[in-house]
Short mmCIF file of C-alpha atoms in Angstrom, two decimals:
data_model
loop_
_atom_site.label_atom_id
_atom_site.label_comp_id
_atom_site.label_asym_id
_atom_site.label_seq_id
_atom_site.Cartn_x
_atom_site.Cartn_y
_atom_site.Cartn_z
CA UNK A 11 23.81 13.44 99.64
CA UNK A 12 20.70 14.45 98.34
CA UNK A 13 20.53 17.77 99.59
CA UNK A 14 23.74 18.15 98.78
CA UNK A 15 23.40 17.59 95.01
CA UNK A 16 19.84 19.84 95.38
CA UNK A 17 22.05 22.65 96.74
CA UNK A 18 24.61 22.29 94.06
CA UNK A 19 21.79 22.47 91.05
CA UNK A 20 19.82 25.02 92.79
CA UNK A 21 23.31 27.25 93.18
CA UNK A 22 23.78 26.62 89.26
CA UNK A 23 20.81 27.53 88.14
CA UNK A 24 20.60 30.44 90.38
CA UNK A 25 24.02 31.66 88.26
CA UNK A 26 22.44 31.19 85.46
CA UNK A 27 19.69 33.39 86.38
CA UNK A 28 21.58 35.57 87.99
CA UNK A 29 23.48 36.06 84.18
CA UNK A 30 19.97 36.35 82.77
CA UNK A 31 18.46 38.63 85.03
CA UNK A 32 21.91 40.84 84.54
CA UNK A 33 21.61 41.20 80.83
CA UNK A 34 17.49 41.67 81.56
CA UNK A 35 17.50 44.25 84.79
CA UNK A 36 14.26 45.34 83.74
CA UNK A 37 12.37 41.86 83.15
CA UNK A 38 11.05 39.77 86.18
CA UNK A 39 11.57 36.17 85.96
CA UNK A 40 9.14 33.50 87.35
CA UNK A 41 9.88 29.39 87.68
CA UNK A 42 8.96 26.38 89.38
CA UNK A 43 11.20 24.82 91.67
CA UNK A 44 11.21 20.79 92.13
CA UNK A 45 11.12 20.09 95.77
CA UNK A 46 12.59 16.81 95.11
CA UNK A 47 15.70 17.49 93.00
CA UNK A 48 15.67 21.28 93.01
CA UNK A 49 15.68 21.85 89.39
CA UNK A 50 14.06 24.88 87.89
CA UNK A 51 11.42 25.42 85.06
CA UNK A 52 11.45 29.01 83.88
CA UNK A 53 7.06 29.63 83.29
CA UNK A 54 5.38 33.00 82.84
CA UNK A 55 3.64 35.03 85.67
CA UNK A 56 0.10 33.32 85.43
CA UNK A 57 1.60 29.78 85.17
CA UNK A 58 0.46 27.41 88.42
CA UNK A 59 3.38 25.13 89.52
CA UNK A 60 2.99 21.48 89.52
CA UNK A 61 2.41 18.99 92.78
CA UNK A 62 5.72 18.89 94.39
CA UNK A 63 7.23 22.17 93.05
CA UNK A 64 6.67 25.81 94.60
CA UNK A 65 6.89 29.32 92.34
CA UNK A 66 9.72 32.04 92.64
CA UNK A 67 10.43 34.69 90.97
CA UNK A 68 13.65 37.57 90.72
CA UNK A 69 13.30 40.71 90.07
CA UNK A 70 16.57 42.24 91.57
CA UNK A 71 19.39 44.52 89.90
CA UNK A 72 23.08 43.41 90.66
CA UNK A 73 25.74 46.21 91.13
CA UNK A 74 27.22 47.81 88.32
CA UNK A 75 30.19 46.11 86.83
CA UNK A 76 33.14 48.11 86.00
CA UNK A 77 33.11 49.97 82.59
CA UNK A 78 34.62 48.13 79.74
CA UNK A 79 37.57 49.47 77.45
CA UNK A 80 36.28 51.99 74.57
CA UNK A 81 36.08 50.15 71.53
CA UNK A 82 37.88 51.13 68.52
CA UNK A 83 36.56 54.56 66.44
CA UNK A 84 34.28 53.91 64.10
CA UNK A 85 34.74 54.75 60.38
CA UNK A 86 33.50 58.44 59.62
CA UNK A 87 30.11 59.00 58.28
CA UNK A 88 29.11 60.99 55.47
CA UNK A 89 28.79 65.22 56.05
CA UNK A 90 25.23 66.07 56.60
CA UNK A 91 23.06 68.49 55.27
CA UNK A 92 24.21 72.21 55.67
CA UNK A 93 22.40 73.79 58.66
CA UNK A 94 20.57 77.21 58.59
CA UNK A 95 22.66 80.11 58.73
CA UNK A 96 23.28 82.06 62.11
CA UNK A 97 22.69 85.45 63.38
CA UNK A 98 25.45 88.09 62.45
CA UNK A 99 27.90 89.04 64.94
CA UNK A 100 28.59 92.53 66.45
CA UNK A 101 30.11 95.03 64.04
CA UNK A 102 34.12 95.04 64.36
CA UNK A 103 36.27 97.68 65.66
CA UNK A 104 36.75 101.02 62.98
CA UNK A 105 39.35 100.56 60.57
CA UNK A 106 42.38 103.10 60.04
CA UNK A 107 41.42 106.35 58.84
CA UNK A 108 42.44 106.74 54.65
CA UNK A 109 43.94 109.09 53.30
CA UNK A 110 42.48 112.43 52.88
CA UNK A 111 41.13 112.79 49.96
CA UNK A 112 40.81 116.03 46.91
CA UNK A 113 39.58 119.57 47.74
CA UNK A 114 36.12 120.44 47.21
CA UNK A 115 34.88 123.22 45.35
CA UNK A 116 34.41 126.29 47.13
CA UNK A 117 30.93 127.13 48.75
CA UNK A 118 29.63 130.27 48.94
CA UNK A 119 27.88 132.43 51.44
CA UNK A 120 25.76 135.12 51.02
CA UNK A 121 26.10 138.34 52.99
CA UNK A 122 25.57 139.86 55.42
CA UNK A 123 24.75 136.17 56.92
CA UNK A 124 23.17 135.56 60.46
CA UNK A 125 22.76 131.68 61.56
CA UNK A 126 22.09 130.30 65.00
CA UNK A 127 21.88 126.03 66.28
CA UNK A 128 22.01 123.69 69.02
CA UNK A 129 25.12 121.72 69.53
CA UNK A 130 27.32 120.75 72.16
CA UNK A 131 30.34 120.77 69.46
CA UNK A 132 31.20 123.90 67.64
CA UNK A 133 28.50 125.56 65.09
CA UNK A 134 31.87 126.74 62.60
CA UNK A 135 34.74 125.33 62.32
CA UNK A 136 37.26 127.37 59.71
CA UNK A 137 41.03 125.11 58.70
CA UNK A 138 43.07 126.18 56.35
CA UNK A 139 45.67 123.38 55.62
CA UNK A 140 47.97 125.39 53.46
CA UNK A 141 50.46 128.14 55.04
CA UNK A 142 47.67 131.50 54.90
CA UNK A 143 45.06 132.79 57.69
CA UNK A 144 42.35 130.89 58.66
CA UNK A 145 40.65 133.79 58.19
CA UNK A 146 41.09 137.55 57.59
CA UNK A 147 38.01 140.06 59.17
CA UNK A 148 37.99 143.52 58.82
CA UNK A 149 35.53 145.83 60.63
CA UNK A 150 33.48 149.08 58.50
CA UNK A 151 34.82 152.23 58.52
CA UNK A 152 33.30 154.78 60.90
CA UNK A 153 30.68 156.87 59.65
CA UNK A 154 31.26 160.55 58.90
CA UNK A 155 29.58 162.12 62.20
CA UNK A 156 31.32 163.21 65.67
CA UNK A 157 32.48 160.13 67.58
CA UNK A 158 31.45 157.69 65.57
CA UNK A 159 33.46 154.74 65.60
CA UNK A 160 34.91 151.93 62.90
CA UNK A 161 33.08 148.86 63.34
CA UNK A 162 34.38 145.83 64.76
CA UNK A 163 36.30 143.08 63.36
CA UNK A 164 35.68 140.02 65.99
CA UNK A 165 33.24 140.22 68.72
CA UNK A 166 33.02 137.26 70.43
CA UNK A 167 30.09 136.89 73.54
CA UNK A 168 30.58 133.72 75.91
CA UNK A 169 27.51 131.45 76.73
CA UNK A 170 26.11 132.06 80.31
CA UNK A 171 26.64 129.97 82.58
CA UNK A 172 24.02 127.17 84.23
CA UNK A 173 22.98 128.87 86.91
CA UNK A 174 22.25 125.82 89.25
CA UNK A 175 22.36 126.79 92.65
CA UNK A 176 23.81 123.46 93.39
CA UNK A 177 26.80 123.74 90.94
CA UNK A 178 29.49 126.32 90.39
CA UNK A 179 29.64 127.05 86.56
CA UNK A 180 31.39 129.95 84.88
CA UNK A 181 30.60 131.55 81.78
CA UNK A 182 32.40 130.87 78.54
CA UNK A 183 35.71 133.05 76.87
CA UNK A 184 33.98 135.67 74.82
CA UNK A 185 37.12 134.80 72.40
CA UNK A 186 39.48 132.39 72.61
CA UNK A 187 43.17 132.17 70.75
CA UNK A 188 45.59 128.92 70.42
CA UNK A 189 48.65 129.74 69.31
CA UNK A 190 50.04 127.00 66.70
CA UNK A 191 52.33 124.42 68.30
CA UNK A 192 55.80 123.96 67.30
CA UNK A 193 58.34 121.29 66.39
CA UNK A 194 61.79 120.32 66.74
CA UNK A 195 63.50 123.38 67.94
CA UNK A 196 60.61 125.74 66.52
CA UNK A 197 58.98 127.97 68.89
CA UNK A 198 55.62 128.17 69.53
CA UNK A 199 53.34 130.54 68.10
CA UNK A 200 51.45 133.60 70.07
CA UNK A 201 47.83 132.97 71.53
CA UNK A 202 46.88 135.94 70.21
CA UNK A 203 48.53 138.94 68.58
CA UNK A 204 47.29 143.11 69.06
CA UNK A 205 48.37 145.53 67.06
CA UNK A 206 46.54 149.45 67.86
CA UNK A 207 45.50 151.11 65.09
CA UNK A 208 47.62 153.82 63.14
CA UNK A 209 46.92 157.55 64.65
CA UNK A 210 45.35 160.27 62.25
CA UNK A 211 47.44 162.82 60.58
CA UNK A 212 45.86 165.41 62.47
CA UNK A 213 46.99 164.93 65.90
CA UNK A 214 44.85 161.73 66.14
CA UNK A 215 45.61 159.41 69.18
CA UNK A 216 46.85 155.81 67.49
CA UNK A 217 44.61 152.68 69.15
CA UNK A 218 45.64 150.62 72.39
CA UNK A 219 46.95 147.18 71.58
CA UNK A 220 44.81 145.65 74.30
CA UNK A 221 41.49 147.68 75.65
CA UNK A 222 40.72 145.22 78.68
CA UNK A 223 37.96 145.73 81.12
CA UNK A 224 36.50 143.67 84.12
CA UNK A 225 33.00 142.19 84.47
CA UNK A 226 30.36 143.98 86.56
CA UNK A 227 30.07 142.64 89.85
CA UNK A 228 27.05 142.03 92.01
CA UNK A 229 28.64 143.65 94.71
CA UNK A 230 32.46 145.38 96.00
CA UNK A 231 35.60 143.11 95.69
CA UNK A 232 33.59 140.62 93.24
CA UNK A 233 34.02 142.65 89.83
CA UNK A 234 36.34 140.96 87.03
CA UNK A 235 39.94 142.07 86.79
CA UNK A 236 40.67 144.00 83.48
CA UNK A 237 43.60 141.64 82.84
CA UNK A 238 44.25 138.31 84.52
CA UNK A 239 47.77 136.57 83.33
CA UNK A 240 49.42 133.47 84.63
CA UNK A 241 52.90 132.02 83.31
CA UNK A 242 52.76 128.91 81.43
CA UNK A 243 53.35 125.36 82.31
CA UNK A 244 57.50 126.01 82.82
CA UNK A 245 57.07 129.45 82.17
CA UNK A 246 58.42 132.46 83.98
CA UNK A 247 56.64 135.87 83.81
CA UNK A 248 53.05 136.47 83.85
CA UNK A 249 53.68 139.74 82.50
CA UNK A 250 56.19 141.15 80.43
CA UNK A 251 56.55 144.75 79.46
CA UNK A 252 58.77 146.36 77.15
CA UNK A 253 58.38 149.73 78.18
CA UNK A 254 57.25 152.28 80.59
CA UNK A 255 54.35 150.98 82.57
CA UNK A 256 51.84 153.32 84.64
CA UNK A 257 49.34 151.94 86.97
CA UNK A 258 46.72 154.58 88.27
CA UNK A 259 46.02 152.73 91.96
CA UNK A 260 48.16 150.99 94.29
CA UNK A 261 50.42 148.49 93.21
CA UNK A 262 50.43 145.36 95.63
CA UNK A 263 53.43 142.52 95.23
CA UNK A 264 54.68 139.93 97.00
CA UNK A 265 58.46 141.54 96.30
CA UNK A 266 60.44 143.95 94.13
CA UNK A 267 63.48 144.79 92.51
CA UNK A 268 65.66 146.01 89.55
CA UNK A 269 66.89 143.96 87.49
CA UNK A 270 70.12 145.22 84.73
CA UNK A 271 72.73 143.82 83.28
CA UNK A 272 75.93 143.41 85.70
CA UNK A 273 78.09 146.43 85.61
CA UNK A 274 80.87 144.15 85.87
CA UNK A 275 79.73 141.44 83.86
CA UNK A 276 76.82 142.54 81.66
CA UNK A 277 77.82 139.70 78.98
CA UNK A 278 76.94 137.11 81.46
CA UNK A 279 75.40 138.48 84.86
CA UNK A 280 72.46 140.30 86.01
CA UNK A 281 72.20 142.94 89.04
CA UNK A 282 69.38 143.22 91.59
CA UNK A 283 68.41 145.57 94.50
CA UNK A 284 65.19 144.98 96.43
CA UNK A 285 62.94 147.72 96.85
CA UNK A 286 62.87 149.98 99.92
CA UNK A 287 59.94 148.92 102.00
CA UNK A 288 57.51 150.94 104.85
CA UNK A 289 54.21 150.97 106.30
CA UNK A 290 53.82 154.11 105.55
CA UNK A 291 53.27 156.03 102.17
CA UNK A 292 57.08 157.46 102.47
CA UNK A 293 59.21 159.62 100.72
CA UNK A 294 63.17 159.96 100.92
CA UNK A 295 65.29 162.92 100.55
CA UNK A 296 68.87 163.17 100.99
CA UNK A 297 71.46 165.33 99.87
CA UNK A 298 74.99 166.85 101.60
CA UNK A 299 75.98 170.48 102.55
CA UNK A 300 78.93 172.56 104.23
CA UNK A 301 78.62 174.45 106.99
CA UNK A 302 79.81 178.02 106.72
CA UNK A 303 82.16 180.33 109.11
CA UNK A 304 79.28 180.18 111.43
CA UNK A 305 78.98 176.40 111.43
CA UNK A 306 75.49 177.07 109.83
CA UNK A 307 74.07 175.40 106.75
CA UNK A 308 70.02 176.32 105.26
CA UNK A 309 69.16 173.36 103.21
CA UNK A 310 66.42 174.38 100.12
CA UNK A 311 63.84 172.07 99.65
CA UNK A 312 61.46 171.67 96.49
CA UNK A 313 58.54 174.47 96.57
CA UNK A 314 56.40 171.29 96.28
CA UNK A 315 58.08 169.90 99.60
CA UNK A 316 55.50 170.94 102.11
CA UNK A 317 52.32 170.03 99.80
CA UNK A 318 53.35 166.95 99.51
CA UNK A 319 54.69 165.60 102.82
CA UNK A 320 54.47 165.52 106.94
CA UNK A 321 55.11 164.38 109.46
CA UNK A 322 59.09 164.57 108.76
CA UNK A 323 62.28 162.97 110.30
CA UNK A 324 65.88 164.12 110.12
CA UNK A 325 69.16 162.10 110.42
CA UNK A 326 72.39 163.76 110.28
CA UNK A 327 75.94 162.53 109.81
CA UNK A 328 79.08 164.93 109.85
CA UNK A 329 82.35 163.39 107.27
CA UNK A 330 85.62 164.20 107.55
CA UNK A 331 86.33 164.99 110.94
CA UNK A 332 84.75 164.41 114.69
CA UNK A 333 81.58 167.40 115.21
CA UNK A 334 78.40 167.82 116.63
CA UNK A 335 75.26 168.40 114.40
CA UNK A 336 71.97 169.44 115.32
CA UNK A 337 68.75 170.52 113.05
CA UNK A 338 68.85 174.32 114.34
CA UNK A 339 65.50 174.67 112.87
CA UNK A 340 62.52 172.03 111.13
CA UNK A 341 61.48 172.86 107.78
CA UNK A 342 59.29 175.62 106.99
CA UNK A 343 59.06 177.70 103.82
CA UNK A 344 60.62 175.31 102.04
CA UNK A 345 63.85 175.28 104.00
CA UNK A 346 65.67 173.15 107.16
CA UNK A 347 69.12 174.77 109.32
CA UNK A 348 71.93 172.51 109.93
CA UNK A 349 74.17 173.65 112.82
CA UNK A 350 77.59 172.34 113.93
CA UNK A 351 79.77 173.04 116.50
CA UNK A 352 82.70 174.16 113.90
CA UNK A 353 83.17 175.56 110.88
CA UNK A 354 83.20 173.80 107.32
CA UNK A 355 82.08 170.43 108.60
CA UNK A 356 80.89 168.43 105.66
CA UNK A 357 77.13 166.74 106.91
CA UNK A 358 75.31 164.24 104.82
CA UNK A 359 71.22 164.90 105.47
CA UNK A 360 68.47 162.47 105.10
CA UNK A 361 65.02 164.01 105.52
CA UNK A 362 61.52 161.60 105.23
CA UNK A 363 58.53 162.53 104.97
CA UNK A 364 54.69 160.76 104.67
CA UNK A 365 52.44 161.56 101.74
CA UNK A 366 49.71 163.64 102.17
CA UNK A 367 48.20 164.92 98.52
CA UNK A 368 44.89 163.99 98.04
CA UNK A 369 45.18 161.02 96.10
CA UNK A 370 47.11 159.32 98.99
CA UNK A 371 44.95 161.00 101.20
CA UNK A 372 42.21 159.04 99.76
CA UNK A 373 44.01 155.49 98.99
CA UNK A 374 45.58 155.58 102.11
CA UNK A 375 47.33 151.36 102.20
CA UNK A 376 46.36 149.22 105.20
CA UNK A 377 49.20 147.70 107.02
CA UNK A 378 46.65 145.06 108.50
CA UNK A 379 43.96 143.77 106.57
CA UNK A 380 41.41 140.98 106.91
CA UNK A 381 40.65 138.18 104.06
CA UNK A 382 37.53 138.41 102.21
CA UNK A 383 35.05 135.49 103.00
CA UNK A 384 35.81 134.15 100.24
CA UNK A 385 39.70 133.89 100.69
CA UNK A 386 39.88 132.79 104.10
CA UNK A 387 41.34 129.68 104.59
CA UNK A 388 43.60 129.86 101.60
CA UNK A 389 46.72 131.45 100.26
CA UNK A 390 48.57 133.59 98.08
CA UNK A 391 51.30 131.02 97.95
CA UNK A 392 49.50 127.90 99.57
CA UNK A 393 53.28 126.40 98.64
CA UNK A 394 54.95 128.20 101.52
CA UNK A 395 52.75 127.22 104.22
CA UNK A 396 52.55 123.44 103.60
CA UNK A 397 49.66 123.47 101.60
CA UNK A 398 51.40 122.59 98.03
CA UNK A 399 48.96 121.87 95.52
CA UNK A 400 45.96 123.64 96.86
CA UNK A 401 44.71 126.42 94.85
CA UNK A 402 45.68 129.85 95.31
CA UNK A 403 43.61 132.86 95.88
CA UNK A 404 44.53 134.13 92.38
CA UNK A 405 43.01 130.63 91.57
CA UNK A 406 39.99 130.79 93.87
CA UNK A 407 39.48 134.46 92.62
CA UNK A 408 39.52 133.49 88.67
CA UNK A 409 38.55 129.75 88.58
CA UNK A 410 38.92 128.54 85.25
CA UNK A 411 40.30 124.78 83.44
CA UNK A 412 43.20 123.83 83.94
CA UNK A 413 43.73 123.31 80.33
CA UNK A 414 41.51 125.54 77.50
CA UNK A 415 40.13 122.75 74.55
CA UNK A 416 41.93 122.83 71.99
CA UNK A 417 39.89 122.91 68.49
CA UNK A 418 39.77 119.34 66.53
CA UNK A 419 41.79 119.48 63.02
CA UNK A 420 39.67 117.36 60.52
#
């Protein structure tokens, strides 16, 4: 019974320490137990215990209990001080441009003017915002001495290009034209516009519209072409000529034809006929003749005939009525015999013959002929042969942007 009861107080007071210690984690507790009825006297660290009592002490941090509700919100103190202010931000976006605003006065320059800078944007830049020229230049007049010559009105030189070993560059356009861009059903205006020069009163030759000629090259087949013309995005015709056109050299195509208005239809139609193709430098001569009492015809050729061709070929065709025909004798003198086995039999003749003056002689055209280095591997139309897209030789041969800059309108 004793022990019992000793238990009981001991287990008390050991709650109430335990509460203690809990709301004190960080304090150790010291007391004095009696032996007898096991009642404890709380005492500080350097206290001795009595006869008939031994020292404890606690020092031990329960678990955490579970977290309480949040009490209600406080009433809202008063605003503080203002603090120090910040950094400033990052400048916003640009704003929308105004509107433009009144003319200047006019500047003036003082000729004859010479300038020169370093940009990568354009060193003059001439707008005129109204409906007139952006601007009007007119050459001197020639000087009075043999074969002088009018000065010039525009001469444009291109930069050079970088030269890096590593990287193809190209030169700049000497001059460059944009024509002005059109609107609704407007048309577009010309890149640029050539007009030759009036001819003198005394049997003077009037000026070329267009003088062109190609770079020098550094070696055969790499010299610039005197003209170089592409159709535009849509377009049709790379060239088109109203009027005669002569070309002193060869003329190489890809095909030919005439084109005219449809006999039958000219209102609505057009007509074409391919060229005749050869090999060979040909010419064709045709014509018909009667055979006299004799069944003989002499055919007269040109007095040029002979000069200009070899290497001739006959065909024959009698009309009318079933005959023989033969070539009694080749041409010589300027003359051919047709004989047939009757009399008066209508024949149809068709003679050829293969250029042989001196300027075919010397330009004679290669049926076979082997790419240039620098064209192997492409094509004149890449598009036929699968490789759509790639660039042609044209391309490869005059490598320029796709699309010239276009000047910026302030």
């Amino acid at each position: 019974m004793k022990r019992s009861m000793i238990a009981s107080v001991l287990g008390a007071a050991l709650l109430w320490l335990g509460a203690l210690i809990q709301a004190n984690a960080a304090v150790t507790y010291y007391g004095c137990v009696n032996n007898s009825t096991g009642a404890i006297t709380i005492v500080s660290a350097t206290t001795t215990c009595k006869t008939g009592f031994h020292k404890i002490q606690w020092a031990q941090t329960g678990p955490q209990g579970p977290v309480g509700p949040t009490g209600p919100k406080g009433a809202t103190g008063p605003t503080g001080p203002k603090g120090a202010t910040g950094a400033t931000g990052p400048q916003g976006p640009t704003g929308a441009t105004g509107s433009t605003g009144p003319q200047g006065p006019a500047g003036t320059l003082t000729l004859p003017f010479s300038g020169s800078a370093i940009s990568s944007n354009p060193i003059l830049q001439i707008f005129n915002f109204g409906s007139g020229d952006g601007e009007d230049i007119s050459g001197g007049n020639a000087g009075d001495a043999a074969g002088a010559q009018g000065g010039t009105g525009v001469a444009g030189y291109g930069g050079s290009s970088a030269g890096d070993p590593n990287a193809f560059t190209t030169g700049g356009y000497g001059v460059a034209g944009y024509g002005g861009v059109a609107f609704g059903l407007d048309g577009g205006g010309e890149g640029g516009y050539f007009l030759g020069g009036t001819g003198g009163a005394n049997n003077g030759g009037a000026g070329d519209g267009i003088f062109a000629t190609g770079g020098y090259g550094p070696s055969a087949g790499l010299g610039g072409d005197g003209i170089f013309a592409e159709a535009g995005v849509n377009g049709t015709y790379g060239g088109y000529f109203f009027g005669d056109v002569t070309v002193i050299g060869n003329l190489s195509k890809s095909g030919g034809s005439f084109k005219i208005d449809h006999p039958l239809d000219p209102e609505n139609k057009y007509l074409y006929h391919s060229f005749v193709e050869s090999p060979d430098m040909m010419n064709i001569y045709n014509g018909n003749v009667v055979t006299d009492g004799s069944g003989l015809a002499v055919v007269t050729l040109p007095d040029w005939f002979e000069s200009l061709n070899r290497d001739f070929r006959y065909q024959l065709t009698v009309i009318g009525q079933f005959a023989q025909a033969i070539v009694a004798s080749e041409i010589a003198n300027g003359r051919f015999a047709i004989r047939t086995d009757k009399s008066g039999v209508k024949v149809s003749w068709q003679v050829t013959g293969i250029r042989q003056d001196p300027w075919a002689n010397a330009h004679r055209i290669p049926v076979e002929e082997e790419k240039a280095e620098k064209e192997k591997g492409h094509y004149l139309s890449p598009e036929l042969y699968g490789h759509a897209g790639e660039p042609s030789i044209a391309k490869i041969r005059h490598p320029q942007p796709q699309e010239l800059p276009r000047p910026k309108m302030h």
